[in-house]
Structures are given as structure tokens and as C-alpha cells.
Amino acid sequence: MHLKKITIILALANCQAFLQAQTSQRYLAASPDVQLPSKTTLFAENKKGSVQLSIPELPSTLTPTSVLDYILSLLTADFSSIALGSIGILLALSNRLSSIDYEAASIATNQAAEMGMQSRMDLLAVFSAGAVLLNGVSKLDVTSALAETVILEGKTLEGAVYTEGSATLLNQDLVDWALEAVRNSTPAKSAAILCYSKQDLRWEIFALDGIVPFDDDLWKAIPDGVATPILDRFLKDGQGNKETYLPTLQALPGRSEVSYLPQNTQEVLMTPFDISDVNCNYGKAALVLGSDTAKTFTPRDVAWCQVLATRLGDLWLK
């Protein structure tokens, strides 16, 4: 009896991949009679996240082919795997608990080997049922919780605004295009270029675009006494041009350092780059982006900003 249960559970676990492949092939060439699986959403009232179960629909016309497709899709659906896996684990657990003999002294010698074999079979049953359950969970359509979008506290600039150092640019139009493009192509709502002055030994705001604070003194220059530990890391030897991404901007050290961005900025991406002309007064620069939604910059956005920042380094004169 126990061997039969183990065999059934193992068969269910091993046939999942085969059934899934067969169902996929049939759906690729499915007839109009076959209905694609529908989605049932769990936790629908929670707007920040959801879990969807695939439930196959009955075919409109009952034919041998459509019925077979329905049965296969039903067996390979995520809810079926979760149900069968859970039932298998419960059966294995109940079987194990019902066969425990608390009177160890009453166990005969010839029964010890049989109990050891049963224990191994119970372990195999749990592993097999767990694999079926894990297969169903892995196929769930899970929508993760998204951060809320806020309205940035500031004013929108009409085009890029430069400081006195903009006269050292080789092509200002390209910088204008870069700042506008990075705001249109990424989640960034604010874009700034900061340069490290070799003469003053401090970071200076070179150009800004997008949304900036209402107070002009905050974004036209970094206030005296404001430390820039994140930007200063770009100056260390061996640091290279590795970007710094703050997906959820906290009060320290990030928010206090980016005073030139709106106060309620949710995330910041800093991409350093080298200025190609070694005779330029600026030795290092950084493209700083701020967004109104946390955790929205994707690896593709980061890679694109790195390429763009590298090209910006060639636009300075001596």
C-alpha cells in the first residue's frame, strides 16, 4: 500500500515537465475550440501586489482532441500542482504519524529494517510532493508591490540651466540633448551634471534640467558645509567609473547630499565619468539623476546612462 502511494507521487512529479511540453505544443497549434487558460487573481483588493492562478476554461465544443487538451492543461496548471503537492505532503505526513510506534522496546529485530525502508520511502514521498508543489508555485504570475509615485516639490526648468563654467564646453547643444534625452528615456525627473574642481577641490554644479527645488540657492551651487561623501568616493584610486544607485533615498547620507534635487526625491542614480582633456580645470564629473518613484531604474537604464556619461566626458575644452 505504501509502495503504491510512493509510486503515484513519484509519477506525478516526473511527468510534470512532459505534460507541460505537450500542452505547450498543442497550444501553439490549437484549434478554435480550445480556450486559453484564464487568470484568477488572489488578493485583488491589494493594489500593491497580486498573485494570479491559471485556470483552464472548458472548450466550447467537446471533441476528443479538445477534451484531451483540457485534461493536460488542467494537470499542468499551477493550481493543480499546488493542490497535488500539498495533498501528497499531507498524505506522507499522516502516513508517517500513523505508523510511529512509541514503544521502542516492543520493536522486533526483523521490524527495524522494514521501518528503515519505510522512512526512506516517506522521505522520497515528501521530496516528490515538494517538487510538484514547488513547480506550481514557480509558475504563479506574481506582481510585486510597486512603490508609490510622489509629486516632486519644486519647479520645472525650461531647458538646461548652466553655471559660469559652461563656457568650457565644446558643444553645449549636445549636453542639452543629453540631459533632455536622459529624462525622456529613463524614470528620471531631474538631471544634473556635477564636476570636481581641481582648483577649489570641491564639487560644483555644472548644469541642471528638469525639476529643481524652489529655492534657487539650493540648486545653483552646493551650500557651504554640505558634505559629499558619495561623490567623493568617485575620486578614490581604483574606484573606476562604477555607478552608485540609491533605490530608496534615505535622509543620511543621500538626501542631505543631493540638496540640488527636490526634497522628496525618491531615488538617485549617480554615474561618474572622466573628462578626457587632462588640462581641463575639472578632473571628474558625475551625471546625477533623481526620480519621483523608488526602485524604478532598471539595469538597462543604468547601462544606457553609463554610455551617455562616457560620451559627455569628451565635450570639455582646455
PDB file of C-alpha atoms in Angstrom:
ATOM      1  CA  MET A   1       0.000   0.000   0.000  1.00  0.00           C
ATOM      2  CA  HIS A   2       2.784   2.384   0.913  1.00  0.00           C
ATOM      3  CA  LEU A   3       4.715   1.498  -2.222  1.00  0.00           C
ATOM      4  CA  LYS A   4       1.680   2.266  -4.347  1.00  0.00           C
ATOM      5  CA  LYS A   5       1.338   5.726  -2.797  1.00  0.00           C
ATOM      6  CA  ILE A   6       5.009   6.440  -3.333  1.00  0.00           C
ATOM      7  CA  THR A   7       4.794   5.324  -6.966  1.00  0.00           C
ATOM      8  CA  ILE A   8       1.824   7.597  -7.664  1.00  0.00           C
ATOM      9  CA  ILE A   9       3.509  10.641  -6.131  1.00  0.00           C
ATOM     10  CA  LEU A  10       6.783   9.985  -7.966  1.00  0.00           C
ATOM     11  CA  ALA A  11       4.887   9.598 -11.243  1.00  0.00           C
ATOM     12  CA  LEU A  12       3.130  12.918 -10.705  1.00  0.00           C
ATOM     13  CA  ALA A  13       6.421  14.653 -10.038  1.00  0.00           C
ATOM     14  CA  ASN A  14       8.255  13.164 -13.018  1.00  0.00           C
ATOM     15  CA  CYS A  15       5.501  13.744 -15.582  1.00  0.00           C
ATOM     16  CA  GLN A  16       5.122  17.482 -14.914  1.00  0.00           C
ATOM     17  CA  ALA A  17       7.751  18.550 -17.462  1.00  0.00           C
ATOM     18  CA  PHE A  18       6.445  16.137 -20.099  1.00  0.00           C
ATOM     19  CA  LEU A  19       2.847  17.267 -19.698  1.00  0.00           C
ATOM     20  CA  GLN A  20       3.896  20.908 -19.753  1.00  0.00           C
ATOM     21  CA  ALA A  21       5.783  20.407 -23.022  1.00  0.00           C
ATOM     22  CA  GLN A  22       2.904  18.522 -24.611  1.00  0.00           C
ATOM     23  CA  THR A  23       0.412  21.192 -23.603  1.00  0.00           C
ATOM     24  CA  SER A  24       2.633  23.979 -24.940  1.00  0.00           C
ATOM     25  CA  GLN A  25       2.951  22.254 -28.302  1.00  0.00           C
ATOM     26  CA  ARG A  26      -0.770  21.743 -28.539  1.00  0.00           C
ATOM     27  CA  TYR A  27      -1.495  25.365 -27.713  1.00  0.00           C
ATOM     28  CA  LEU A  28       0.842  26.536 -30.446  1.00  0.00           C
ATOM     29  CA  ALA A  29      -1.357  24.780 -32.997  1.00  0.00           C
ATOM     30  CA  ALA A  30      -4.573  24.947 -31.024  1.00  0.00           C
ATOM     31  CA  SER A  31      -7.915  24.819 -32.746  1.00  0.00           C
ATOM     32  CA  PRO A  32     -10.583  27.485 -32.177  1.00  0.00           C
ATOM     33  CA  ASP A  33     -12.390  25.063 -29.899  1.00  0.00           C
ATOM     34  CA  VAL A  34      -9.631  25.203 -27.305  1.00  0.00           C
ATOM     35  CA  GLN A  35      -9.804  28.064 -24.804  1.00  0.00           C
ATOM     36  CA  LEU A  36      -6.614  29.500 -23.360  1.00  0.00           C
ATOM     37  CA  PRO A  37      -6.268  29.404 -19.572  1.00  0.00           C
ATOM     38  CA  SER A  38      -7.895  32.246 -17.729  1.00  0.00           C
ATOM     39  CA  LYS A  39      -6.406  34.096 -14.795  1.00  0.00           C
ATOM     40  CA  THR A  40      -7.820  34.219 -11.310  1.00  0.00           C
ATOM     41  CA  THR A  41      -6.321  36.964  -9.190  1.00  0.00           C
ATOM     42  CA  LEU A  42      -5.739  36.498  -5.497  1.00  0.00           C
ATOM     43  CA  PHE A  43      -5.555  39.492  -3.165  1.00  0.00           C
ATOM     44  CA  ALA A  44      -7.290  41.627  -5.796  1.00  0.00           C
ATOM     45  CA  GLU A  45      -8.113  44.282  -3.222  1.00  0.00           C
ATOM     46  CA  ASN A  46      -4.424  44.854  -2.618  1.00  0.00           C
ATOM     47  CA  LYS A  47      -3.375  47.305  -5.330  1.00  0.00           C
ATOM     48  CA  LYS A  48       0.278  46.980  -4.451  1.00  0.00           C
ATOM     49  CA  GLY A  49       0.645  43.318  -5.370  1.00  0.00           C
ATOM     50  CA  SER A  50      -1.251  40.355  -6.764  1.00  0.00           C
ATOM     51  CA  VAL A  51      -0.966  36.616  -7.382  1.00  0.00           C
ATOM     52  CA  GLN A  52      -2.722  35.062 -10.358  1.00  0.00           C
ATOM     53  CA  LEU A  53      -3.671  31.397 -10.802  1.00  0.00           C
ATOM     54  CA  SER A  54      -4.091  29.868 -14.264  1.00  0.00           C
ATOM     55  CA  ILE A  55      -7.423  28.066 -14.564  1.00  0.00           C
ATOM     56  CA  PRO A  56      -8.170  26.399 -17.937  1.00  0.00           C
ATOM     57  CA  GLU A  57     -11.595  27.046 -19.398  1.00  0.00           C
ATOM     58  CA  LEU A  58     -13.837  24.339 -20.754  1.00  0.00           C
ATOM     59  CA  PRO A  59     -13.729  24.085 -24.569  1.00  0.00           C
ATOM     60  CA  SER A  60     -16.771  25.403 -26.360  1.00  0.00           C
ATOM     61  CA  THR A  61     -17.004  22.239 -28.479  1.00  0.00           C
ATOM     62  CA  LEU A  62     -16.357  18.863 -26.870  1.00  0.00           C
ATOM     63  CA  THR A  63     -14.178  16.782 -29.158  1.00  0.00           C
ATOM     64  CA  PRO A  64     -11.647  14.088 -28.227  1.00  0.00           C
ATOM     65  CA  THR A  65      -8.789  16.467 -29.014  1.00  0.00           C
ATOM     66  CA  SER A  66     -10.204  19.408 -27.063  1.00  0.00           C
ATOM     67  CA  VAL A  67     -11.029  17.205 -24.076  1.00  0.00           C
ATOM     68  CA  LEU A  68      -7.502  15.771 -24.063  1.00  0.00           C
ATOM     69  CA  ASP A  69      -6.037  19.275 -24.281  1.00  0.00           C
ATOM     70  CA  TYR A  70      -8.249  20.390 -21.407  1.00  0.00           C
ATOM     71  CA  ILE A  71      -7.187  17.456 -19.219  1.00  0.00           C
ATOM     72  CA  LEU A  72      -3.489  18.052 -19.945  1.00  0.00           C
ATOM     73  CA  SER A  73      -3.764  21.765 -19.286  1.00  0.00           C
ATOM     74  CA  LEU A  74      -5.684  21.053 -16.096  1.00  0.00           C
ATOM     75  CA  LEU A  75      -2.980  18.699 -14.834  1.00  0.00           C
ATOM     76  CA  THR A  76      -0.163  21.127 -15.643  1.00  0.00           C
ATOM     77  CA  ALA A  77      -1.874  24.237 -14.296  1.00  0.00           C
ATOM     78  CA  ASP A  78      -0.237  25.919 -11.347  1.00  0.00           C
ATOM     79  CA  PHE A  79      -3.218  25.436  -9.053  1.00  0.00           C
ATOM     80  CA  SER A  80      -3.247  21.675  -9.830  1.00  0.00           C
ATOM     81  CA  SER A  81       0.437  21.344  -8.980  1.00  0.00           C
ATOM     82  CA  ILE A  82      -0.070  23.247  -5.733  1.00  0.00           C
ATOM     83  CA  ALA A  83      -3.092  21.134  -4.801  1.00  0.00           C
ATOM     84  CA  LEU A  84      -1.474  17.793  -5.693  1.00  0.00           C
ATOM     85  CA  GLY A  85       1.782  18.711  -3.982  1.00  0.00           C
ATOM     86  CA  SER A  86       0.003  19.799  -0.802  1.00  0.00           C
ATOM     87  CA  ILE A  87      -2.134  16.656  -0.756  1.00  0.00           C
ATOM     88  CA  GLY A  88       0.936  14.483  -1.285  1.00  0.00           C
ATOM     89  CA  ILE A  89       2.798  16.102   1.616  1.00  0.00           C
ATOM     90  CA  LEU A  90      -0.229  15.718   3.887  1.00  0.00           C
ATOM     91  CA  LEU A  91      -0.626  12.056   2.927  1.00  0.00           C
ATOM     92  CA  ALA A  92       3.045  11.348   3.544  1.00  0.00           C
ATOM     93  CA  LEU A  93       2.904  13.141   6.897  1.00  0.00           C
ATOM     94  CA  SER A  94      -0.262  11.397   8.038  1.00  0.00           C
ATOM     95  CA  ASN A  95       1.132   8.036   6.941  1.00  0.00           C
ATOM     96  CA  ARG A  96       4.314   8.688   8.889  1.00  0.00           C
ATOM     97  CA  LEU A  97       2.490   9.783  12.046  1.00  0.00           C
ATOM     98  CA  SER A  98       0.122   6.812  11.936  1.00  0.00           C
ATOM     99  CA  SER A  99       2.989   4.318  11.686  1.00  0.00           C
ATOM    100  CA  ILE A 100       5.096   5.649  14.568  1.00  0.00           C
ATOM    101  CA  ASP A 101       5.483   3.125  17.376  1.00  0.00           C
ATOM    102  CA  TYR A 102       6.250   4.919  20.631  1.00  0.00           C
ATOM    103  CA  GLU A 103       7.075   1.631  22.352  1.00  0.00           C
ATOM    104  CA  ALA A 104      10.614   1.267  21.105  1.00  0.00           C
ATOM    105  CA  ALA A 105      11.183  -1.785  23.276  1.00  0.00           C
ATOM    106  CA  SER A 106       8.392  -3.674  21.524  1.00  0.00           C
ATOM    107  CA  ILE A 107      10.016  -3.324  18.076  1.00  0.00           C
ATOM    108  CA  ALA A 108      11.263  -6.687  16.915  1.00  0.00           C
ATOM    109  CA  THR A 109      14.598  -7.086  15.214  1.00  0.00           C
ATOM    110  CA  ASN A 110      13.031  -8.069  11.916  1.00  0.00           C
ATOM    111  CA  GLN A 111      10.820  -4.948  12.020  1.00  0.00           C
ATOM    112  CA  ALA A 112      13.715  -2.491  12.320  1.00  0.00           C
ATOM    113  CA  ALA A 113      14.831  -2.997   8.712  1.00  0.00           C
ATOM    114  CA  GLU A 114      11.262  -2.624   7.496  1.00  0.00           C
ATOM    115  CA  MET A 115      10.818   0.647   9.406  1.00  0.00           C
ATOM    116  CA  GLY A 116      14.088   1.976   7.979  1.00  0.00           C
ATOM    117  CA  MET A 117      12.890   1.217   4.475  1.00  0.00           C
ATOM    118  CA  GLN A 118       9.578   2.912   5.208  1.00  0.00           C
ATOM    119  CA  SER A 119      11.379   6.010   6.492  1.00  0.00           C
ATOM    120  CA  ARG A 120      13.352   6.279   3.279  1.00  0.00           C
ATOM    121  CA  MET A 121      10.179   5.884   1.236  1.00  0.00           C
ATOM    122  CA  ASP A 122       8.491   8.603   3.294  1.00  0.00           C
ATOM    123  CA  LEU A 123      11.403  10.941   2.564  1.00  0.00           C
ATOM    124  CA  LEU A 124      11.138  10.221  -1.144  1.00  0.00           C
ATOM    125  CA  ALA A 125       7.411  10.884  -0.988  1.00  0.00           C
ATOM    126  CA  VAL A 126       7.943  14.253   0.731  1.00  0.00           C
ATOM    127  CA  PHE A 127      10.624  15.275  -1.770  1.00  0.00           C
ATOM    128  CA  SER A 128       8.457  14.261  -4.734  1.00  0.00           C
ATOM    129  CA  ALA A 129       5.368  16.054  -3.434  1.00  0.00           C
ATOM    130  CA  GLY A 130       7.520  19.070  -2.599  1.00  0.00           C
ATOM    131  CA  ALA A 131       8.810  19.145  -6.181  1.00  0.00           C
ATOM    132  CA  VAL A 132       5.253  19.162  -7.512  1.00  0.00           C
ATOM    133  CA  LEU A 133       4.311  21.942  -5.088  1.00  0.00           C
ATOM    134  CA  LEU A 134       7.399  23.978  -5.997  1.00  0.00           C
ATOM    135  CA  ASN A 135       6.608  23.566  -9.694  1.00  0.00           C
ATOM    136  CA  GLY A 136       3.180  25.077  -9.153  1.00  0.00           C
ATOM    137  CA  VAL A 137       4.461  27.948  -7.051  1.00  0.00           C
ATOM    138  CA  SER A 138       7.165  28.765  -9.617  1.00  0.00           C
ATOM    139  CA  LYS A 139       4.521  29.135 -12.352  1.00  0.00           C
ATOM    140  CA  LEU A 140       2.387  31.609 -10.405  1.00  0.00           C
ATOM    141  CA  ASP A 141       2.017  35.020 -12.015  1.00  0.00           C
ATOM    142  CA  VAL A 142       3.138  37.237  -9.153  1.00  0.00           C
ATOM    143  CA  THR A 143       3.045  41.018  -9.418  1.00  0.00           C
ATOM    144  CA  SER A 144       5.345  42.585  -6.877  1.00  0.00           C
ATOM    145  CA  ALA A 145       4.383  45.632  -4.890  1.00  0.00           C
ATOM    146  CA  LEU A 146       5.270  48.878  -6.622  1.00  0.00           C
ATOM    147  CA  ALA A 147       6.402  51.999  -4.867  1.00  0.00           C
ATOM    148  CA  GLU A 148       4.075  54.960  -4.878  1.00  0.00           C
ATOM    149  CA  THR A 149       4.769  57.889  -7.162  1.00  0.00           C
ATOM    150  CA  VAL A 150       5.021  61.272  -5.479  1.00  0.00           C
ATOM    151  CA  ILE A 151       4.757  64.796  -6.814  1.00  0.00           C
ATOM    152  CA  LEU A 152       8.217  66.307  -6.566  1.00  0.00           C
ATOM    153  CA  GLU A 153       8.372  69.535  -4.613  1.00  0.00           C
ATOM    154  CA  GLY A 154       9.984  72.023  -6.952  1.00  0.00           C
ATOM    155  CA  LYS A 155       9.740  73.901 -10.213  1.00  0.00           C
ATOM    156  CA  THR A 156      10.398  72.696 -13.737  1.00  0.00           C
ATOM    157  CA  LEU A 157      13.182  74.388 -15.651  1.00  0.00           C
ATOM    158  CA  GLU A 158      12.574  75.430 -19.233  1.00  0.00           C
ATOM    159  CA  GLY A 159      15.585  73.693 -20.688  1.00  0.00           C
ATOM    160  CA  ALA A 160      19.032  73.122 -19.235  1.00  0.00           C
ATOM    161  CA  VAL A 161      20.483  75.773 -16.942  1.00  0.00           C
ATOM    162  CA  TYR A 162      24.268  76.192 -16.717  1.00  0.00           C
ATOM    163  CA  THR A 163      26.626  77.791 -14.230  1.00  0.00           C
ATOM    164  CA  GLU A 164      29.539  80.066 -15.147  1.00  0.00           C
ATOM    165  CA  GLY A 165      31.654  77.043 -16.085  1.00  0.00           C
ATOM    166  CA  SER A 166      29.530  76.298 -19.161  1.00  0.00           C
ATOM    167  CA  ALA A 167      31.942  78.409 -21.244  1.00  0.00           C
ATOM    168  CA  THR A 168      34.379  75.497 -21.138  1.00  0.00           C
ATOM    169  CA  LEU A 169      32.034  73.288 -23.150  1.00  0.00           C
ATOM    170  CA  LEU A 170      32.969  72.194 -26.632  1.00  0.00           C
ATOM    171  CA  ASN A 171      29.364  71.634 -27.695  1.00  0.00           C
ATOM    172  CA  GLN A 172      26.599  72.858 -25.407  1.00  0.00           C
ATOM    173  CA  ASP A 173      23.852  71.609 -27.716  1.00  0.00           C
ATOM    174  CA  LEU A 174      24.952  68.026 -27.169  1.00  0.00           C
ATOM    175  CA  VAL A 175      24.766  68.463 -23.404  1.00  0.00           C
ATOM    176  CA  ASP A 176      21.296  69.973 -23.767  1.00  0.00           C
ATOM    177  CA  TRP A 177      20.242  66.956 -25.803  1.00  0.00           C
ATOM    178  CA  ALA A 178      21.806  64.514 -23.325  1.00  0.00           C
ATOM    179  CA  LEU A 179      20.003  65.998 -20.314  1.00  0.00           C
ATOM    180  CA  GLU A 180      16.691  66.020 -22.154  1.00  0.00           C
ATOM    181  CA  ALA A 181      17.163  62.521 -23.542  1.00  0.00           C
ATOM    182  CA  VAL A 182      18.015  61.002 -20.173  1.00  0.00           C
ATOM    183  CA  ARG A 183      14.811  62.433 -18.691  1.00  0.00           C
ATOM    184  CA  ASN A 184      12.680  61.166 -21.567  1.00  0.00           C
ATOM    185  CA  SER A 185      14.254  57.716 -21.779  1.00  0.00           C
ATOM    186  CA  THR A 186      14.552  56.846 -18.067  1.00  0.00           C
ATOM    187  CA  PRO A 187      12.387  57.340 -14.962  1.00  0.00           C
ATOM    188  CA  ALA A 188      14.473  60.431 -14.102  1.00  0.00           C
ATOM    189  CA  LYS A 189      12.583  63.668 -13.485  1.00  0.00           C
ATOM    190  CA  SER A 190      15.657  65.687 -12.535  1.00  0.00           C
ATOM    191  CA  ALA A 191      19.078  65.591 -14.176  1.00  0.00           C
ATOM    192  CA  ALA A 192      22.274  67.300 -13.069  1.00  0.00           C
ATOM    193  CA  ILE A 193      25.919  67.312 -14.065  1.00  0.00           C
ATOM    194  CA  LEU A 194      28.418  67.926 -11.285  1.00  0.00           C
ATOM    195  CA  CYS A 195      32.146  68.488 -11.812  1.00  0.00           C
ATOM    196  CA  TYR A 196      35.042  68.301  -9.389  1.00  0.00           C
ATOM    197  CA  SER A 197      37.177  71.431  -9.495  1.00  0.00           C
ATOM    198  CA  LYS A 198      40.905  70.806  -9.287  1.00  0.00           C
ATOM    199  CA  GLN A 199      41.436  74.371  -8.155  1.00  0.00           C
ATOM    200  CA  ASP A 200      38.795  74.640  -5.425  1.00  0.00           C
ATOM    201  CA  LEU A 201      38.933  70.933  -4.508  1.00  0.00           C
ATOM    202  CA  ARG A 202      35.169  70.628  -4.302  1.00  0.00           C
ATOM    203  CA  TRP A 203      32.213  69.501  -6.355  1.00  0.00           C
ATOM    204  CA  GLU A 204      30.407  72.191  -8.339  1.00  0.00           C
ATOM    205  CA  ILE A 205      27.026  72.118 -10.039  1.00  0.00           C
ATOM    206  CA  PHE A 206      27.664  72.462 -13.755  1.00  0.00           C
ATOM    207  CA  ALA A 207      24.215  72.049 -15.345  1.00  0.00           C
ATOM    208  CA  LEU A 208      20.675  71.043 -14.382  1.00  0.00           C
ATOM    209  CA  ASP A 209      17.484  70.159 -16.183  1.00  0.00           C
ATOM    210  CA  GLY A 210      14.025  69.035 -15.106  1.00  0.00           C
ATOM    211  CA  ILE A 211      12.588  69.654 -11.649  1.00  0.00           C
ATOM    212  CA  VAL A 212      14.688  71.575  -9.118  1.00  0.00           C
ATOM    213  CA  PRO A 213      13.971  72.992  -5.637  1.00  0.00           C
ATOM    214  CA  PHE A 214      12.018  76.229  -5.336  1.00  0.00           C
ATOM    215  CA  ASP A 215      14.930  77.887  -3.537  1.00  0.00           C
ATOM    216  CA  ASP A 216      17.469  78.975  -6.166  1.00  0.00           C
ATOM    217  CA  ASP A 217      20.292  78.948  -3.631  1.00  0.00           C
ATOM    218  CA  LEU A 218      19.910  75.155  -3.246  1.00  0.00           C
ATOM    219  CA  TRP A 219      20.386  74.195  -6.881  1.00  0.00           C
ATOM    220  CA  LYS A 220      22.650  76.909  -8.280  1.00  0.00           C
ATOM    221  CA  ALA A 221      25.502  75.854  -6.003  1.00  0.00           C
ATOM    222  CA  ILE A 222      26.168  73.281  -3.325  1.00  0.00           C
ATOM    223  CA  PRO A 223      25.763  75.122   0.008  1.00  0.00           C
ATOM    224  CA  ASP A 224      28.885  75.597   2.083  1.00  0.00           C
ATOM    225  CA  GLY A 225      29.322  72.990   4.774  1.00  0.00           C
ATOM    226  CA  VAL A 226      27.362  70.295   2.907  1.00  0.00           C
ATOM    227  CA  ALA A 227      29.472  67.135   2.748  1.00  0.00           C
ATOM    228  CA  THR A 228      29.528  64.991  -0.396  1.00  0.00           C
ATOM    229  CA  PRO A 229      30.743  61.559   0.776  1.00  0.00           C
ATOM    230  CA  ILE A 230      29.056  59.648  -2.058  1.00  0.00           C
ATOM    231  CA  LEU A 231      30.548  61.842  -4.773  1.00  0.00           C
ATOM    232  CA  ASP A 232      33.932  61.832  -3.041  1.00  0.00           C
ATOM    233  CA  ARG A 233      34.130  58.064  -3.465  1.00  0.00           C
ATOM    234  CA  PHE A 234      34.435  58.598  -7.212  1.00  0.00           C
ATOM    235  CA  LEU A 235      37.753  60.375  -6.617  1.00  0.00           C
ATOM    236  CA  LYS A 236      39.461  57.442  -4.940  1.00  0.00           C
ATOM    237  CA  ASP A 237      42.090  55.500  -6.850  1.00  0.00           C
ATOM    238  CA  GLY A 238      40.862  52.190  -8.160  1.00  0.00           C
ATOM    239  CA  GLN A 239      37.212  53.195  -7.872  1.00  0.00           C
ATOM    240  CA  GLY A 240      36.828  53.486 -11.631  1.00  0.00           C
ATOM    241  CA  ASN A 241      33.528  54.719 -13.001  1.00  0.00           C
ATOM    242  CA  LYS A 242      31.236  52.394 -11.093  1.00  0.00           C
ATOM    243  CA  GLU A 243      27.834  53.970 -10.634  1.00  0.00           C
ATOM    244  CA  THR A 244      26.127  54.472  -7.277  1.00  0.00           C
ATOM    245  CA  TYR A 245      22.427  53.677  -7.108  1.00  0.00           C
ATOM    246  CA  LEU A 246      20.246  54.665  -4.156  1.00  0.00           C
ATOM    247  CA  PRO A 247      16.908  52.927  -4.901  1.00  0.00           C
ATOM    248  CA  THR A 248      15.251  54.332  -1.788  1.00  0.00           C
ATOM    249  CA  LEU A 249      16.718  57.694  -0.874  1.00  0.00           C
ATOM    250  CA  GLN A 250      17.194  57.998   2.880  1.00  0.00           C
ATOM    251  CA  ALA A 251      17.873  61.069   4.980  1.00  0.00           C
ATOM    252  CA  LEU A 252      21.521  60.123   5.526  1.00  0.00           C
ATOM    253  CA  PRO A 253      23.761  60.201   3.673  1.00  0.00           C
ATOM    254  CA  GLY A 254      21.898  60.534   0.369  1.00  0.00           C
ATOM    255  CA  ARG A 255      19.175  63.135   0.879  1.00  0.00           C
ATOM    256  CA  SER A 256      21.408  65.600   2.710  1.00  0.00           C
ATOM    257  CA  GLU A 257      23.970  65.435  -0.095  1.00  0.00           C
ATOM    258  CA  VAL A 258      21.652  65.996  -3.064  1.00  0.00           C
ATOM    259  CA  SER A 259      20.273  69.336  -1.893  1.00  0.00           C
ATOM    260  CA  TYR A 260      20.153  70.450  -5.553  1.00  0.00           C
ATOM    261  CA  LEU A 261      17.357  67.914  -6.203  1.00  0.00           C
ATOM    262  CA  PRO A 262      13.762  68.227  -4.917  1.00  0.00           C
ATOM    263  CA  GLN A 263      13.480  67.463  -1.227  1.00  0.00           C
ATOM    264  CA  ASN A 264      11.151  64.495  -1.698  1.00  0.00           C
ATOM    265  CA  THR A 265      13.180  62.796  -4.429  1.00  0.00           C
ATOM    266  CA  GLN A 266      12.609  59.042  -4.059  1.00  0.00           C
ATOM    267  CA  GLU A 267      15.714  57.577  -5.708  1.00  0.00           C
ATOM    268  CA  VAL A 268      19.041  58.766  -7.094  1.00  0.00           C
ATOM    269  CA  LEU A 269      21.435  57.348  -9.683  1.00  0.00           C
ATOM    270  CA  MET A 270      24.970  58.761  -9.823  1.00  0.00           C
ATOM    271  CA  THR A 271      27.124  57.862 -12.818  1.00  0.00           C
ATOM    272  CA  PRO A 272      30.713  59.172 -12.746  1.00  0.00           C
ATOM    273  CA  PHE A 273      32.785  59.813 -15.837  1.00  0.00           C
ATOM    274  CA  ASP A 274      36.219  61.145 -16.678  1.00  0.00           C
ATOM    275  CA  ILE A 275      36.818  64.367 -18.557  1.00  0.00           C
ATOM    276  CA  SER A 276      39.062  63.374 -21.434  1.00  0.00           C
ATOM    277  CA  ASP A 277      41.090  66.591 -21.522  1.00  0.00           C
ATOM    278  CA  VAL A 278      43.629  66.325 -18.695  1.00  0.00           C
ATOM    279  CA  ASN A 279      44.316  70.076 -18.926  1.00  0.00           C
ATOM    280  CA  CYS A 280      40.743  70.969 -18.071  1.00  0.00           C
ATOM    281  CA  ASN A 281      40.059  72.550 -14.686  1.00  0.00           C
ATOM    282  CA  TYR A 282      37.627  69.736 -13.952  1.00  0.00           C
ATOM    283  CA  GLY A 283      39.116  66.314 -13.291  1.00  0.00           C
ATOM    284  CA  LYS A 284      35.998  64.268 -12.648  1.00  0.00           C
ATOM    285  CA  ALA A 285      32.302  64.654 -13.337  1.00  0.00           C
ATOM    286  CA  ALA A 286      29.094  62.832 -12.479  1.00  0.00           C
ATOM    287  CA  LEU A 287      25.672  62.545 -14.030  1.00  0.00           C
ATOM    288  CA  VAL A 288      23.116  62.627 -11.207  1.00  0.00           C
ATOM    289  CA  LEU A 289      19.514  61.580 -11.829  1.00  0.00           C
ATOM    290  CA  GLY A 290      16.544  61.824  -9.474  1.00  0.00           C
ATOM    291  CA  SER A 291      13.138  60.181  -9.801  1.00  0.00           C
ATOM    292  CA  ASP A 292       9.690  60.520  -8.236  1.00  0.00           C
ATOM    293  CA  THR A 293       9.299  56.744  -7.747  1.00  0.00           C
ATOM    294  CA  ALA A 294      11.584  54.431  -5.788  1.00  0.00           C
ATOM    295  CA  LYS A 295      13.231  51.353  -7.331  1.00  0.00           C
ATOM    296  CA  THR A 296      12.376  52.172 -10.945  1.00  0.00           C
ATOM    297  CA  PHE A 297      15.811  52.341 -12.606  1.00  0.00           C
ATOM    298  CA  THR A 298      16.416  49.105 -14.496  1.00  0.00           C
ATOM    299  CA  PRO A 299      19.825  47.618 -15.398  1.00  0.00           C
ATOM    300  CA  ARG A 300      19.197  48.789 -18.954  1.00  0.00           C
ATOM    301  CA  ASP A 301      18.701  52.355 -17.724  1.00  0.00           C
ATOM    302  CA  VAL A 302      21.946  52.181 -15.762  1.00  0.00           C
ATOM    303  CA  ALA A 303      23.880  50.798 -18.733  1.00  0.00           C
ATOM    304  CA  TRP A 304      22.474  53.465 -21.051  1.00  0.00           C
ATOM    305  CA  CYS A 305      23.425  56.225 -18.608  1.00  0.00           C
ATOM    306  CA  GLN A 306      26.967  54.846 -18.383  1.00  0.00           C
ATOM    307  CA  VAL A 307      27.375  55.017 -22.151  1.00  0.00           C
ATOM    308  CA  LEU A 308      25.920  58.515 -22.262  1.00  0.00           C
ATOM    309  CA  ALA A 309      28.139  59.729 -19.430  1.00  0.00           C
ATOM    310  CA  THR A 310      31.232  58.418 -21.195  1.00  0.00           C
ATOM    311  CA  ARG A 311      30.370  60.467 -24.270  1.00  0.00           C
ATOM    312  CA  LEU A 312      29.814  63.566 -22.157  1.00  0.00           C
ATOM    313  CA  GLY A 313      33.416  63.404 -20.973  1.00  0.00           C
ATOM    314  CA  ASP A 314      34.612  64.400 -24.472  1.00  0.00           C
ATOM    315  CA  LEU A 315      32.732  67.714 -24.544  1.00  0.00           C
ATOM    316  CA  TRP A 316      35.061  69.855 -22.404  1.00  0.00           C
ATOM    317  CA  LEU A 317      37.642  72.304 -23.666  1.00  0.00           C
ATOM    318  CA  LYS A 318      41.008  73.002 -22.118  1.00  0.00           C
TER     319      LYS A 318
END
